[in-house]
């Protein structure tokens, strides 16, 4: 069993966990003076990387003694052939909030989850909107959006399964309480715990305690997802780390037909935000191409951020279907 405490190691240590008896070759280290991206990594539409040597063969079986859980979190990531495969029971392996609780009436339950992602992700040149962005290393789902919405009048608002046009945000607003905890997670009606934003308790388990680029999840198109930090110069691992900023902002005026801002402040709905290219560090899918500890030659990767969209709402590659 490989628990998260063993993941607090450097890149070469991580690869040692993945290789197993068959062995594997380590990727070349980035030059000390420069971490310039390779031609493959910088090509906009056709970059392909191989992620087979990164965080393969990790698993855990950890009893969660949180009052709202009292169950064993089980997760396993394996790499075979061309695929990275997840099997989990969706239970978090860290402290959680109170469920059922204010804003969220659902108890946490084990929910069998399986996913199969490519080991050779490639950008397609198109953005694909998704509801489930991917899965964290502990097997918990990343789902930034909600099923809640309001009609044009704002008088008919439902927290789940509504066909009204104005999509409610779980975070960044105070009009509706979705009951998210300190890890920005809560529980669906079927008992599945999932994250709407940065999984802070998981990051604490994975991270070294100081600012660092921390790989926390895999996106459904196979690209890695990091939490919060990145290098100021995307192609230079010798540059300082910074909290990366998304390129979204609140619109200055509400969209036509929106419920009145006097009733629901701007930021209540997904449509209240707009993408402004170049205004932050990340693209419209909350990602960028750059070097990372696991990919010193550079790769496209997503970043979970402290503000909208929190977790990418679209993918640059081809998303896999759950199985």
PDB file of C-alpha atoms in Angstrom:
ATOM      1  CA  UNK A   1       0.000   0.000   0.000  1.00  0.00           C
ATOM      2  CA  UNK A   2       1.299   3.434  -0.914  1.00  0.00           C
ATOM      3  CA  UNK A   3      -0.217   6.091   1.317  1.00  0.00           C
ATOM      4  CA  UNK A   4      -0.018   9.823   0.758  1.00  0.00           C
ATOM      5  CA  UNK A   5       2.623  10.262   3.423  1.00  0.00           C
ATOM      6  CA  UNK A   6       5.019   8.513   1.053  1.00  0.00           C
ATOM      7  CA  UNK A   7       4.257  10.978  -1.710  1.00  0.00           C
ATOM      8  CA  UNK A   8       6.085  13.786   0.107  1.00  0.00           C
ATOM      9  CA  UNK A   9       9.210  13.088  -1.922  1.00  0.00           C
ATOM     10  CA  UNK A  10      11.035  14.575  -4.838  1.00  0.00           C
ATOM     11  CA  UNK A  11      10.442  13.787  -8.495  1.00  0.00           C
ATOM     12  CA  UNK A  12      12.901  10.909  -8.636  1.00  0.00           C
ATOM     13  CA  UNK A  13      11.345   9.376  -5.534  1.00  0.00           C
ATOM     14  CA  UNK A  14       7.916   9.547  -7.137  1.00  0.00           C
ATOM     15  CA  UNK A  15       9.187   7.773 -10.208  1.00  0.00           C
ATOM     16  CA  UNK A  16      10.704   5.065  -8.061  1.00  0.00           C
ATOM     17  CA  UNK A  17       7.228   4.340  -6.678  1.00  0.00           C
ATOM     18  CA  UNK A  18       5.863   3.982 -10.193  1.00  0.00           C
ATOM     19  CA  UNK A  19       8.385   1.793 -11.912  1.00  0.00           C
ATOM     20  CA  UNK A  20       8.073  -1.454  -9.981  1.00  0.00           C
ATOM     21  CA  UNK A  21      10.121  -4.528 -10.736  1.00  0.00           C
ATOM     22  CA  UNK A  22      10.128  -3.894 -14.473  1.00  0.00           C
ATOM     23  CA  UNK A  23      12.072  -0.691 -14.014  1.00  0.00           C
ATOM     24  CA  UNK A  24      11.816   2.509 -16.039  1.00  0.00           C
ATOM     25  CA  UNK A  25      14.000   5.324 -17.265  1.00  0.00           C
ATOM     26  CA  UNK A  26      14.018   8.730 -15.602  1.00  0.00           C
ATOM     27  CA  UNK A  27      13.241  11.752 -17.757  1.00  0.00           C
ATOM     28  CA  UNK A  28      16.138  14.065 -18.381  1.00  0.00           C
ATOM     29  CA  UNK A  29      16.490  16.789 -15.778  1.00  0.00           C
ATOM     30  CA  UNK A  30      16.003  20.394 -16.795  1.00  0.00           C
ATOM     31  CA  UNK A  31      19.235  22.330 -17.383  1.00  0.00           C
ATOM     32  CA  UNK A  32      20.318  24.303 -14.326  1.00  0.00           C
ATOM     33  CA  UNK A  33      20.513  27.574 -16.219  1.00  0.00           C
ATOM     34  CA  UNK A  34      17.339  27.220 -18.233  1.00  0.00           C
ATOM     35  CA  UNK A  35      14.167  25.192 -18.351  1.00  0.00           C
ATOM     36  CA  UNK A  36      13.130  26.189 -21.851  1.00  0.00           C
ATOM     37  CA  UNK A  37      10.184  24.233 -23.131  1.00  0.00           C
ATOM     38  CA  UNK A  38      10.717  21.644 -25.800  1.00  0.00           C
ATOM     39  CA  UNK A  39       9.241  22.139 -29.247  1.00  0.00           C
ATOM     40  CA  UNK A  40       6.731  19.399 -28.543  1.00  0.00           C
ATOM     41  CA  UNK A  41       5.512  21.136 -25.396  1.00  0.00           C
ATOM     42  CA  UNK A  42       5.065  24.534 -27.014  1.00  0.00           C
ATOM     43  CA  UNK A  43       3.239  23.512 -30.170  1.00  0.00           C
ATOM     44  CA  UNK A  44      -0.318  24.797 -29.689  1.00  0.00           C
ATOM     45  CA  UNK A  45      -2.389  22.043 -31.237  1.00  0.00           C
ATOM     46  CA  UNK A  46      -0.306  18.888 -31.391  1.00  0.00           C
ATOM     47  CA  UNK A  47       1.812  18.551 -28.228  1.00  0.00           C
ATOM     48  CA  UNK A  48       1.770  15.032 -26.864  1.00  0.00           C
ATOM     49  CA  UNK A  49       3.437  13.902 -23.660  1.00  0.00           C
ATOM     50  CA  UNK A  50       3.808  10.523 -22.054  1.00  0.00           C
ATOM     51  CA  UNK A  51       2.812  10.492 -18.398  1.00  0.00           C
ATOM     52  CA  UNK A  52       3.452   6.799 -17.755  1.00  0.00           C
ATOM     53  CA  UNK A  53       6.363   7.478 -15.401  1.00  0.00           C
ATOM     54  CA  UNK A  54       4.450   9.775 -13.061  1.00  0.00           C
ATOM     55  CA  UNK A  55       2.394   8.630 -10.073  1.00  0.00           C
ATOM     56  CA  UNK A  56       1.559   5.212 -11.427  1.00  0.00           C
ATOM     57  CA  UNK A  57       0.864   2.403  -9.001  1.00  0.00           C
ATOM     58  CA  UNK A  58      -0.248   4.504  -6.044  1.00  0.00           C
ATOM     59  CA  UNK A  59      -2.965   3.224  -3.763  1.00  0.00           C
ATOM     60  CA  UNK A  60      -4.322   3.615  -0.293  1.00  0.00           C
ATOM     61  CA  UNK A  61      -6.715   2.153   2.217  1.00  0.00           C
ATOM     62  CA  UNK A  62      -7.143   4.710   4.985  1.00  0.00           C
ATOM     63  CA  UNK A  63      -9.752   4.737   7.702  1.00  0.00           C
ATOM     64  CA  UNK A  64     -11.332   8.179   7.961  1.00  0.00           C
ATOM     65  CA  UNK A  65     -12.381   8.775  11.551  1.00  0.00           C
ATOM     66  CA  UNK A  66     -14.184  12.033  10.792  1.00  0.00           C
ATOM     67  CA  UNK A  67     -17.586  12.000  12.455  1.00  0.00           C
ATOM     68  CA  UNK A  68     -19.250  12.341   9.051  1.00  0.00           C
ATOM     69  CA  UNK A  69     -17.349   9.430   7.493  1.00  0.00           C
ATOM     70  CA  UNK A  70     -16.248   6.587   9.826  1.00  0.00           C
ATOM     71  CA  UNK A  71     -15.398   4.497   6.770  1.00  0.00           C
ATOM     72  CA  UNK A  72     -12.249   3.412   4.933  1.00  0.00           C
ATOM     73  CA  UNK A  73     -11.209   5.488   1.922  1.00  0.00           C
ATOM     74  CA  UNK A  74      -9.914   3.193  -0.824  1.00  0.00           C
ATOM     75  CA  UNK A  75      -8.213   4.415  -4.005  1.00  0.00           C
ATOM     76  CA  UNK A  76      -5.876   2.989  -6.607  1.00  0.00           C
ATOM     77  CA  UNK A  77      -4.199   4.446  -9.699  1.00  0.00           C
ATOM     78  CA  UNK A  78      -2.503   2.023 -12.077  1.00  0.00           C
ATOM     79  CA  UNK A  79      -0.902   2.426 -15.489  1.00  0.00           C
ATOM     80  CA  UNK A  80      -1.045  -0.332 -18.067  1.00  0.00           C
ATOM     81  CA  UNK A  81      -0.396  -0.058 -21.778  1.00  0.00           C
ATOM     82  CA  UNK A  82      -1.662   3.333 -22.869  1.00  0.00           C
ATOM     83  CA  UNK A  83      -4.054   4.005 -19.984  1.00  0.00           C
ATOM     84  CA  UNK A  84      -4.078   5.420 -16.478  1.00  0.00           C
ATOM     85  CA  UNK A  85      -6.856   3.771 -14.495  1.00  0.00           C
ATOM     86  CA  UNK A  86      -8.582   4.787 -11.279  1.00  0.00           C
ATOM     87  CA  UNK A  87     -10.589   2.612  -8.960  1.00  0.00           C
ATOM     88  CA  UNK A  88     -11.951   4.153  -5.766  1.00  0.00           C
ATOM     89  CA  UNK A  89     -14.901   4.291  -3.414  1.00  0.00           C
ATOM     90  CA  UNK A  90     -14.946   8.125  -3.587  1.00  0.00           C
ATOM     91  CA  UNK A  91     -14.428   8.558   0.146  1.00  0.00           C
ATOM     92  CA  UNK A  92     -12.096  11.380   1.216  1.00  0.00           C
ATOM     93  CA  UNK A  93      -8.949  10.458   3.141  1.00  0.00           C
ATOM     94  CA  UNK A  94      -8.936  13.647   5.228  1.00  0.00           C
ATOM     95  CA  UNK A  95     -11.095  15.505   7.741  1.00  0.00           C
ATOM     96  CA  UNK A  96     -14.363  16.802   6.337  1.00  0.00           C
ATOM     97  CA  UNK A  97     -17.173  19.063   7.455  1.00  0.00           C
ATOM     98  CA  UNK A  98     -20.457  18.004   9.009  1.00  0.00           C
ATOM     99  CA  UNK A  99     -22.677  16.073   6.622  1.00  0.00           C
ATOM    100  CA  UNK A 100     -25.620  16.219   6.728  1.00  0.00           C
ATOM    101  CA  UNK A 101     -25.353  19.844   7.720  1.00  0.00           C
ATOM    102  CA  UNK A 102     -26.516  23.377   6.910  1.00  0.00           C
ATOM    103  CA  UNK A 103     -26.838  23.754   3.162  1.00  0.00           C
ATOM    104  CA  UNK A 104     -26.148  20.095   2.461  1.00  0.00           C
ATOM    105  CA  UNK A 105     -28.580  17.441   3.717  1.00  0.00           C
ATOM    106  CA  UNK A 106     -26.733  14.424   2.309  1.00  0.00           C
ATOM    107  CA  UNK A 107     -24.676  11.902   4.316  1.00  0.00           C
ATOM    108  CA  UNK A 108     -21.367  10.685   2.904  1.00  0.00           C
ATOM    109  CA  UNK A 109     -21.413   7.177   1.469  1.00  0.00           C
ATOM    110  CA  UNK A 110     -19.020   4.955  -0.433  1.00  0.00           C
ATOM    111  CA  UNK A 111     -19.652   5.234  -4.179  1.00  0.00           C
ATOM    112  CA  UNK A 112     -17.773   2.916  -6.537  1.00  0.00           C
ATOM    113  CA  UNK A 113     -15.858   4.968  -9.109  1.00  0.00           C
ATOM    114  CA  UNK A 114     -13.786   3.882 -12.089  1.00  0.00           C
ATOM    115  CA  UNK A 115     -12.079   6.038 -14.693  1.00  0.00           C
ATOM    116  CA  UNK A 116      -9.688   5.358 -17.567  1.00  0.00           C
ATOM    117  CA  UNK A 117      -7.502   8.189 -18.921  1.00  0.00           C
ATOM    118  CA  UNK A 118      -4.904   8.264 -21.652  1.00  0.00           C
ATOM    119  CA  UNK A 119      -1.210   8.229 -20.775  1.00  0.00           C
ATOM    120  CA  UNK A 120      -0.448  10.318 -23.882  1.00  0.00           C
ATOM    121  CA  UNK A 121      -2.664  13.407 -23.713  1.00  0.00           C
ATOM    122  CA  UNK A 122      -2.665  15.816 -26.638  1.00  0.00           C
ATOM    123  CA  UNK A 123      -4.246  19.198 -27.202  1.00  0.00           C
ATOM    124  CA  UNK A 124      -6.873  19.114 -29.916  1.00  0.00           C
ATOM    125  CA  UNK A 125      -7.116  22.824 -30.682  1.00  0.00           C
ATOM    126  CA  UNK A 126     -10.641  22.869 -29.280  1.00  0.00           C
ATOM    127  CA  UNK A 127     -12.094  23.393 -25.817  1.00  0.00           C
ATOM    128  CA  UNK A 128     -14.550  20.808 -24.517  1.00  0.00           C
ATOM    129  CA  UNK A 129     -16.864  21.828 -21.680  1.00  0.00           C
ATOM    130  CA  UNK A 130     -17.134  19.236 -18.919  1.00  0.00           C
ATOM    131  CA  UNK A 131     -19.045  18.769 -15.682  1.00  0.00           C
ATOM    132  CA  UNK A 132     -16.502  16.385 -14.132  1.00  0.00           C
ATOM    133  CA  UNK A 133     -13.033  17.791 -14.700  1.00  0.00           C
ATOM    134  CA  UNK A 134     -11.197  14.734 -13.380  1.00  0.00           C
ATOM    135  CA  UNK A 135     -10.280  12.989 -10.149  1.00  0.00           C
ATOM    136  CA  UNK A 136      -7.930  13.861  -7.313  1.00  0.00           C
ATOM    137  CA  UNK A 137      -5.171  11.453  -6.335  1.00  0.00           C
ATOM    138  CA  UNK A 138      -7.368  10.182  -3.495  1.00  0.00           C
ATOM    139  CA  UNK A 139     -10.083   9.198  -5.973  1.00  0.00           C
ATOM    140  CA  UNK A 140     -12.441  12.069  -5.148  1.00  0.00           C
ATOM    141  CA  UNK A 141     -14.255  13.746  -8.036  1.00  0.00           C
ATOM    142  CA  UNK A 142     -13.568  17.320  -9.200  1.00  0.00           C
ATOM    143  CA  UNK A 143     -16.843  18.982 -10.154  1.00  0.00           C
ATOM    144  CA  UNK A 144     -16.660  22.793 -10.083  1.00  0.00           C
ATOM    145  CA  UNK A 145     -20.143  23.544 -11.384  1.00  0.00           C
ATOM    146  CA  UNK A 146     -23.495  22.818  -9.760  1.00  0.00           C
ATOM    147  CA  UNK A 147     -26.883  21.541 -10.875  1.00  0.00           C
ATOM    148  CA  UNK A 148     -28.589  24.487  -9.182  1.00  0.00           C
ATOM    149  CA  UNK A 149     -30.139  27.368 -11.098  1.00  0.00           C
ATOM    150  CA  UNK A 150     -32.649  30.215 -11.084  1.00  0.00           C
ATOM    151  CA  UNK A 151     -35.224  31.407 -13.578  1.00  0.00           C
ATOM    152  CA  UNK A 152     -35.129  34.922 -15.018  1.00  0.00           C
ATOM    153  CA  UNK A 153     -37.230  36.356 -12.214  1.00  0.00           C
ATOM    154  CA  UNK A 154     -35.035  34.868  -9.485  1.00  0.00           C
ATOM    155  CA  UNK A 155     -38.154  33.645  -7.686  1.00  0.00           C
ATOM    156  CA  UNK A 156     -37.725  30.015  -8.726  1.00  0.00           C
ATOM    157  CA  UNK A 157     -34.285  28.864  -7.622  1.00  0.00           C
ATOM    158  CA  UNK A 158     -33.433  25.233  -7.038  1.00  0.00           C
ATOM    159  CA  UNK A 159     -30.251  23.803  -5.595  1.00  0.00           C
ATOM    160  CA  UNK A 160     -30.264  20.720  -7.799  1.00  0.00           C
ATOM    161  CA  UNK A 161     -31.614  19.360 -11.074  1.00  0.00           C
ATOM    162  CA  UNK A 162     -33.180  22.471 -12.492  1.00  0.00           C
ATOM    163  CA  UNK A 163     -33.586  23.479 -16.137  1.00  0.00           C
ATOM    164  CA  UNK A 164     -33.626  27.194 -15.388  1.00  0.00           C
ATOM    165  CA  UNK A 165     -30.993  29.155 -17.325  1.00  0.00           C
ATOM    166  CA  UNK A 166     -28.973  30.924 -14.609  1.00  0.00           C
ATOM    167  CA  UNK A 167     -26.450  28.459 -13.234  1.00  0.00           C
ATOM    168  CA  UNK A 168     -25.660  28.809  -9.524  1.00  0.00           C
ATOM    169  CA  UNK A 169     -22.081  28.827  -8.311  1.00  0.00           C
ATOM    170  CA  UNK A 170     -21.172  26.824  -5.212  1.00  0.00           C
ATOM    171  CA  UNK A 171     -18.384  29.228  -4.295  1.00  0.00           C
ATOM    172  CA  UNK A 172     -17.704  32.959  -4.398  1.00  0.00           C
ATOM    173  CA  UNK A 173     -21.260  33.949  -3.539  1.00  0.00           C
ATOM    174  CA  UNK A 174     -23.344  34.295  -0.388  1.00  0.00           C
ATOM    175  CA  UNK A 175     -26.907  34.091  -1.697  1.00  0.00           C
ATOM    176  CA  UNK A 176     -27.060  30.286  -1.493  1.00  0.00           C
ATOM    177  CA  UNK A 177     -25.387  27.943   0.962  1.00  0.00           C
ATOM    178  CA  UNK A 178     -24.149  24.750  -0.663  1.00  0.00           C
ATOM    179  CA  UNK A 179     -22.599  23.547   2.587  1.00  0.00           C
ATOM    180  CA  UNK A 180     -19.028  23.213   1.319  1.00  0.00           C
ATOM    181  CA  UNK A 181     -16.383  22.426   3.937  1.00  0.00           C
ATOM    182  CA  UNK A 182     -12.793  23.616   4.461  1.00  0.00           C
ATOM    183  CA  UNK A 183     -11.695  21.547   1.465  1.00  0.00           C
ATOM    184  CA  UNK A 184     -14.387  23.123  -0.714  1.00  0.00           C
ATOM    185  CA  UNK A 185     -16.171  19.792  -0.868  1.00  0.00           C
ATOM    186  CA  UNK A 186     -19.677  18.615  -0.149  1.00  0.00           C
ATOM    187  CA  UNK A 187     -21.952  15.652  -0.834  1.00  0.00           C
ATOM    188  CA  UNK A 188     -24.287  14.763  -3.685  1.00  0.00           C
ATOM    189  CA  UNK A 189     -27.669  13.086  -3.071  1.00  0.00           C
ATOM    190  CA  UNK A 190     -26.143   9.663  -3.802  1.00  0.00           C
ATOM    191  CA  UNK A 191     -23.595  10.206  -1.009  1.00  0.00           C
ATOM    192  CA  UNK A 192     -20.618  11.011  -3.241  1.00  0.00           C
ATOM    193  CA  UNK A 193     -18.248  13.555  -1.730  1.00  0.00           C
ATOM    194  CA  UNK A 194     -16.615  15.821  -4.326  1.00  0.00           C
ATOM    195  CA  UNK A 195     -14.606  19.034  -4.626  1.00  0.00           C
ATOM    196  CA  UNK A 196     -15.808  22.370  -6.025  1.00  0.00           C
ATOM    197  CA  UNK A 197     -12.495  24.119  -5.409  1.00  0.00           C
ATOM    198  CA  UNK A 198      -9.032  23.661  -3.952  1.00  0.00           C
ATOM    199  CA  UNK A 199      -9.007  20.485  -1.805  1.00  0.00           C
ATOM    200  CA  UNK A 200      -7.099  22.128   1.028  1.00  0.00           C
ATOM    201  CA  UNK A 201      -6.913  19.123   3.375  1.00  0.00           C
ATOM    202  CA  UNK A 202      -5.670  16.890   0.572  1.00  0.00           C
ATOM    203  CA  UNK A 203      -3.095  19.491  -0.467  1.00  0.00           C
ATOM    204  CA  UNK A 204      -1.843  19.569   3.121  1.00  0.00           C
ATOM    205  CA  UNK A 205      -1.384  15.794   3.044  1.00  0.00           C
ATOM    206  CA  UNK A 206       0.453  15.904  -0.282  1.00  0.00           C
ATOM    207  CA  UNK A 207       2.484  19.055   0.139  1.00  0.00           C
ATOM    208  CA  UNK A 208       5.816  19.676   1.858  1.00  0.00           C
ATOM    209  CA  UNK A 209       4.427  22.420   4.111  1.00  0.00           C
ATOM    210  CA  UNK A 210       6.004  25.214   2.059  1.00  0.00           C
ATOM    211  CA  UNK A 211       4.834  26.722  -1.238  1.00  0.00           C
ATOM    212  CA  UNK A 212       5.375  24.158  -3.985  1.00  0.00           C
ATOM    213  CA  UNK A 213       3.888  22.990  -7.242  1.00  0.00           C
ATOM    214  CA  UNK A 214       1.775  20.069  -6.068  1.00  0.00           C
ATOM    215  CA  UNK A 215       0.218  17.637  -8.508  1.00  0.00           C
ATOM    216  CA  UNK A 216      -3.154  16.864  -6.949  1.00  0.00           C
ATOM    217  CA  UNK A 217      -5.264  15.323  -9.710  1.00  0.00           C
ATOM    218  CA  UNK A 218      -5.531  14.048 -13.257  1.00  0.00           C
ATOM    219  CA  UNK A 219      -7.891  15.653 -15.745  1.00  0.00           C
ATOM    220  CA  UNK A 220     -10.212  13.542 -17.856  1.00  0.00           C
ATOM    221  CA  UNK A 221      -8.091  14.253 -20.943  1.00  0.00           C
ATOM    222  CA  UNK A 222      -4.966  12.887 -19.224  1.00  0.00           C
ATOM    223  CA  UNK A 223      -3.177  16.134 -18.435  1.00  0.00           C
ATOM    224  CA  UNK A 224      -2.038  16.795 -14.833  1.00  0.00           C
ATOM    225  CA  UNK A 225      -3.746  19.234 -12.481  1.00  0.00           C
ATOM    226  CA  UNK A 226      -1.703  21.293 -10.012  1.00  0.00           C
ATOM    227  CA  UNK A 227      -2.832  23.307  -7.018  1.00  0.00           C
ATOM    228  CA  UNK A 228      -2.442  27.054  -6.828  1.00  0.00           C
ATOM    229  CA  UNK A 229       1.286  27.520  -7.492  1.00  0.00           C
ATOM    230  CA  UNK A 230       3.396  27.752 -10.623  1.00  0.00           C
ATOM    231  CA  UNK A 231       6.651  29.305 -11.738  1.00  0.00           C
ATOM    232  CA  UNK A 232       6.516  33.026 -12.479  1.00  0.00           C
ATOM    233  CA  UNK A 233       8.241  32.295 -15.775  1.00  0.00           C
ATOM    234  CA  UNK A 234       6.323  29.297 -17.072  1.00  0.00           C
ATOM    235  CA  UNK A 235       9.337  27.829 -18.864  1.00  0.00           C
ATOM    236  CA  UNK A 236      11.908  28.428 -16.121  1.00  0.00           C
ATOM    237  CA  UNK A 237      12.028  26.205 -13.049  1.00  0.00           C
ATOM    238  CA  UNK A 238      14.627  28.523 -11.546  1.00  0.00           C
ATOM    239  CA  UNK A 239      12.148  31.376 -11.351  1.00  0.00           C
ATOM    240  CA  UNK A 240      10.176  32.049  -8.194  1.00  0.00           C
ATOM    241  CA  UNK A 241       6.944  30.304  -7.352  1.00  0.00           C
ATOM    242  CA  UNK A 242       3.786  32.381  -7.427  1.00  0.00           C
ATOM    243  CA  UNK A 243       0.098  31.916  -6.747  1.00  0.00           C
ATOM    244  CA  UNK A 244      -1.222  31.737 -10.304  1.00  0.00           C
ATOM    245  CA  UNK A 245      -4.156  33.890 -11.286  1.00  0.00           C
ATOM    246  CA  UNK A 246      -6.991  32.894 -13.618  1.00  0.00           C
ATOM    247  CA  UNK A 247      -7.958  35.159 -16.517  1.00  0.00           C
ATOM    248  CA  UNK A 248     -11.601  35.526 -15.523  1.00  0.00           C
ATOM    249  CA  UNK A 249     -13.312  38.547 -14.005  1.00  0.00           C
ATOM    250  CA  UNK A 250     -16.792  39.613 -12.976  1.00  0.00           C
ATOM    251  CA  UNK A 251     -18.664  41.350 -15.750  1.00  0.00           C
ATOM    252  CA  UNK A 252     -19.270  45.040 -15.230  1.00  0.00           C
ATOM    253  CA  UNK A 253     -22.903  44.650 -16.301  1.00  0.00           C
ATOM    254  CA  UNK A 254     -25.268  41.702 -15.858  1.00  0.00           C
ATOM    255  CA  UNK A 255     -26.369  39.741 -18.900  1.00  0.00           C
ATOM    256  CA  UNK A 256     -29.766  40.556 -20.383  1.00  0.00           C
ATOM    257  CA  UNK A 257     -32.557  38.711 -18.614  1.00  0.00           C
ATOM    258  CA  UNK A 258     -30.490  37.959 -15.510  1.00  0.00           C
ATOM    259  CA  UNK A 259     -32.217  38.194 -12.115  1.00  0.00           C
ATOM    260  CA  UNK A 260     -31.613  41.642 -10.680  1.00  0.00           C
ATOM    261  CA  UNK A 261     -28.216  42.187  -8.992  1.00  0.00           C
ATOM    262  CA  UNK A 262     -30.124  43.819  -6.130  1.00  0.00           C
ATOM    263  CA  UNK A 263     -31.617  40.381  -5.535  1.00  0.00           C
ATOM    264  CA  UNK A 264     -28.539  38.275  -6.307  1.00  0.00           C
ATOM    265  CA  UNK A 265     -25.152  39.992  -6.323  1.00  0.00           C
ATOM    266  CA  UNK A 266     -22.821  39.557  -9.284  1.00  0.00           C
ATOM    267  CA  UNK A 267     -20.918  36.311  -8.863  1.00  0.00           C
ATOM    268  CA  UNK A 268     -23.969  34.291  -7.892  1.00  0.00           C
ATOM    269  CA  UNK A 269     -24.217  32.795 -11.384  1.00  0.00           C
ATOM    270  CA  UNK A 270     -21.672  31.200 -13.685  1.00  0.00           C
ATOM    271  CA  UNK A 271     -22.691  33.631 -16.435  1.00  0.00           C
ATOM    272  CA  UNK A 272     -21.538  36.559 -14.276  1.00  0.00           C
ATOM    273  CA  UNK A 273     -17.912  35.822 -15.188  1.00  0.00           C
ATOM    274  CA  UNK A 274     -16.065  36.507 -18.413  1.00  0.00           C
ATOM    275  CA  UNK A 275     -12.716  35.384 -19.770  1.00  0.00           C
ATOM    276  CA  UNK A 276     -10.239  38.139 -20.602  1.00  0.00           C
ATOM    277  CA  UNK A 277      -7.242  36.696 -22.426  1.00  0.00           C
ATOM    278  CA  UNK A 278      -3.926  37.739 -20.892  1.00  0.00           C
ATOM    279  CA  UNK A 279      -5.421  39.297 -17.780  1.00  0.00           C
ATOM    280  CA  UNK A 280      -4.030  36.477 -15.628  1.00  0.00           C
ATOM    281  CA  UNK A 281      -1.532  33.640 -15.855  1.00  0.00           C
ATOM    282  CA  UNK A 282      -3.871  30.999 -17.256  1.00  0.00           C
ATOM    283  CA  UNK A 283      -5.956  30.361 -20.349  1.00  0.00           C
ATOM    284  CA  UNK A 284      -9.712  29.892 -20.658  1.00  0.00           C
ATOM    285  CA  UNK A 285      -9.440  26.320 -19.352  1.00  0.00           C
ATOM    286  CA  UNK A 286      -7.365  27.472 -16.361  1.00  0.00           C
ATOM    287  CA  UNK A 287      -4.230  25.930 -17.776  1.00  0.00           C
ATOM    288  CA  UNK A 288      -0.912  26.802 -19.338  1.00  0.00           C
ATOM    289  CA  UNK A 289       2.158  25.193 -20.868  1.00  0.00           C
ATOM    290  CA  UNK A 290       5.200  25.188 -18.624  1.00  0.00           C
ATOM    291  CA  UNK A 291       7.726  23.164 -16.699  1.00  0.00           C
ATOM    292  CA  UNK A 292       6.694  21.331 -13.549  1.00  0.00           C
ATOM    293  CA  UNK A 293       8.573  19.156 -11.052  1.00  0.00           C
ATOM    294  CA  UNK A 294       7.217  16.010 -12.710  1.00  0.00           C
ATOM    295  CA  UNK A 295       7.639  17.310 -16.268  1.00  0.00           C
ATOM    296  CA  UNK A 296      10.925  19.276 -16.433  1.00  0.00           C
ATOM    297  CA  UNK A 297      10.730  19.378 -20.223  1.00  0.00           C
ATOM    298  CA  UNK A 298       7.392  21.143 -20.031  1.00  0.00           C
ATOM    299  CA  UNK A 299       3.777  20.136 -20.529  1.00  0.00           C
ATOM    300  CA  UNK A 300       0.350  21.603 -20.739  1.00  0.00           C
ATOM    301  CA  UNK A 301      -1.280  21.396 -17.312  1.00  0.00           C
ATOM    302  CA  UNK A 302      -4.293  22.736 -15.449  1.00  0.00           C
ATOM    303  CA  UNK A 303      -4.169  24.763 -12.246  1.00  0.00           C
ATOM    304  CA  UNK A 304      -6.737  24.874  -9.462  1.00  0.00           C
ATOM    305  CA  UNK A 305      -7.068  28.494  -8.368  1.00  0.00           C
ATOM    306  CA  UNK A 306      -8.345  30.514  -5.425  1.00  0.00           C
ATOM    307  CA  UNK A 307     -10.925  32.357  -7.522  1.00  0.00           C
ATOM    308  CA  UNK A 308     -13.250  31.575 -10.414  1.00  0.00           C
ATOM    309  CA  UNK A 309     -13.242  29.165 -12.171  1.00  0.00           C
ATOM    310  CA  UNK A 310     -11.524  27.408  -9.214  1.00  0.00           C
ATOM    311  CA  UNK A 311     -11.285  24.187 -11.259  1.00  0.00           C
ATOM    312  CA  UNK A 312     -11.217  24.108 -15.037  1.00  0.00           C
ATOM    313  CA  UNK A 313     -14.666  24.010 -16.651  1.00  0.00           C
ATOM    314  CA  UNK A 314     -13.243  22.916 -20.022  1.00  0.00           C
ATOM    315  CA  UNK A 315     -10.493  20.628 -21.295  1.00  0.00           C
ATOM    316  CA  UNK A 316      -7.956  21.147 -24.066  1.00  0.00           C
ATOM    317  CA  UNK A 317      -7.621  17.466 -24.870  1.00  0.00           C
ATOM    318  CA  UNK A 318     -10.144  14.745 -25.535  1.00  0.00           C
ATOM    319  CA  UNK A 319     -11.941  13.832 -22.308  1.00  0.00           C
ATOM    320  CA  UNK A 320     -12.439  10.182 -21.519  1.00  0.00           C
ATOM    321  CA  UNK A 321     -15.756   8.813 -20.432  1.00  0.00           C
ATOM    322  CA  UNK A 322     -16.195   7.256 -17.027  1.00  0.00           C
ATOM    323  CA  UNK A 323     -16.520   3.497 -17.081  1.00  0.00           C
TER     324      UNK A 323
END
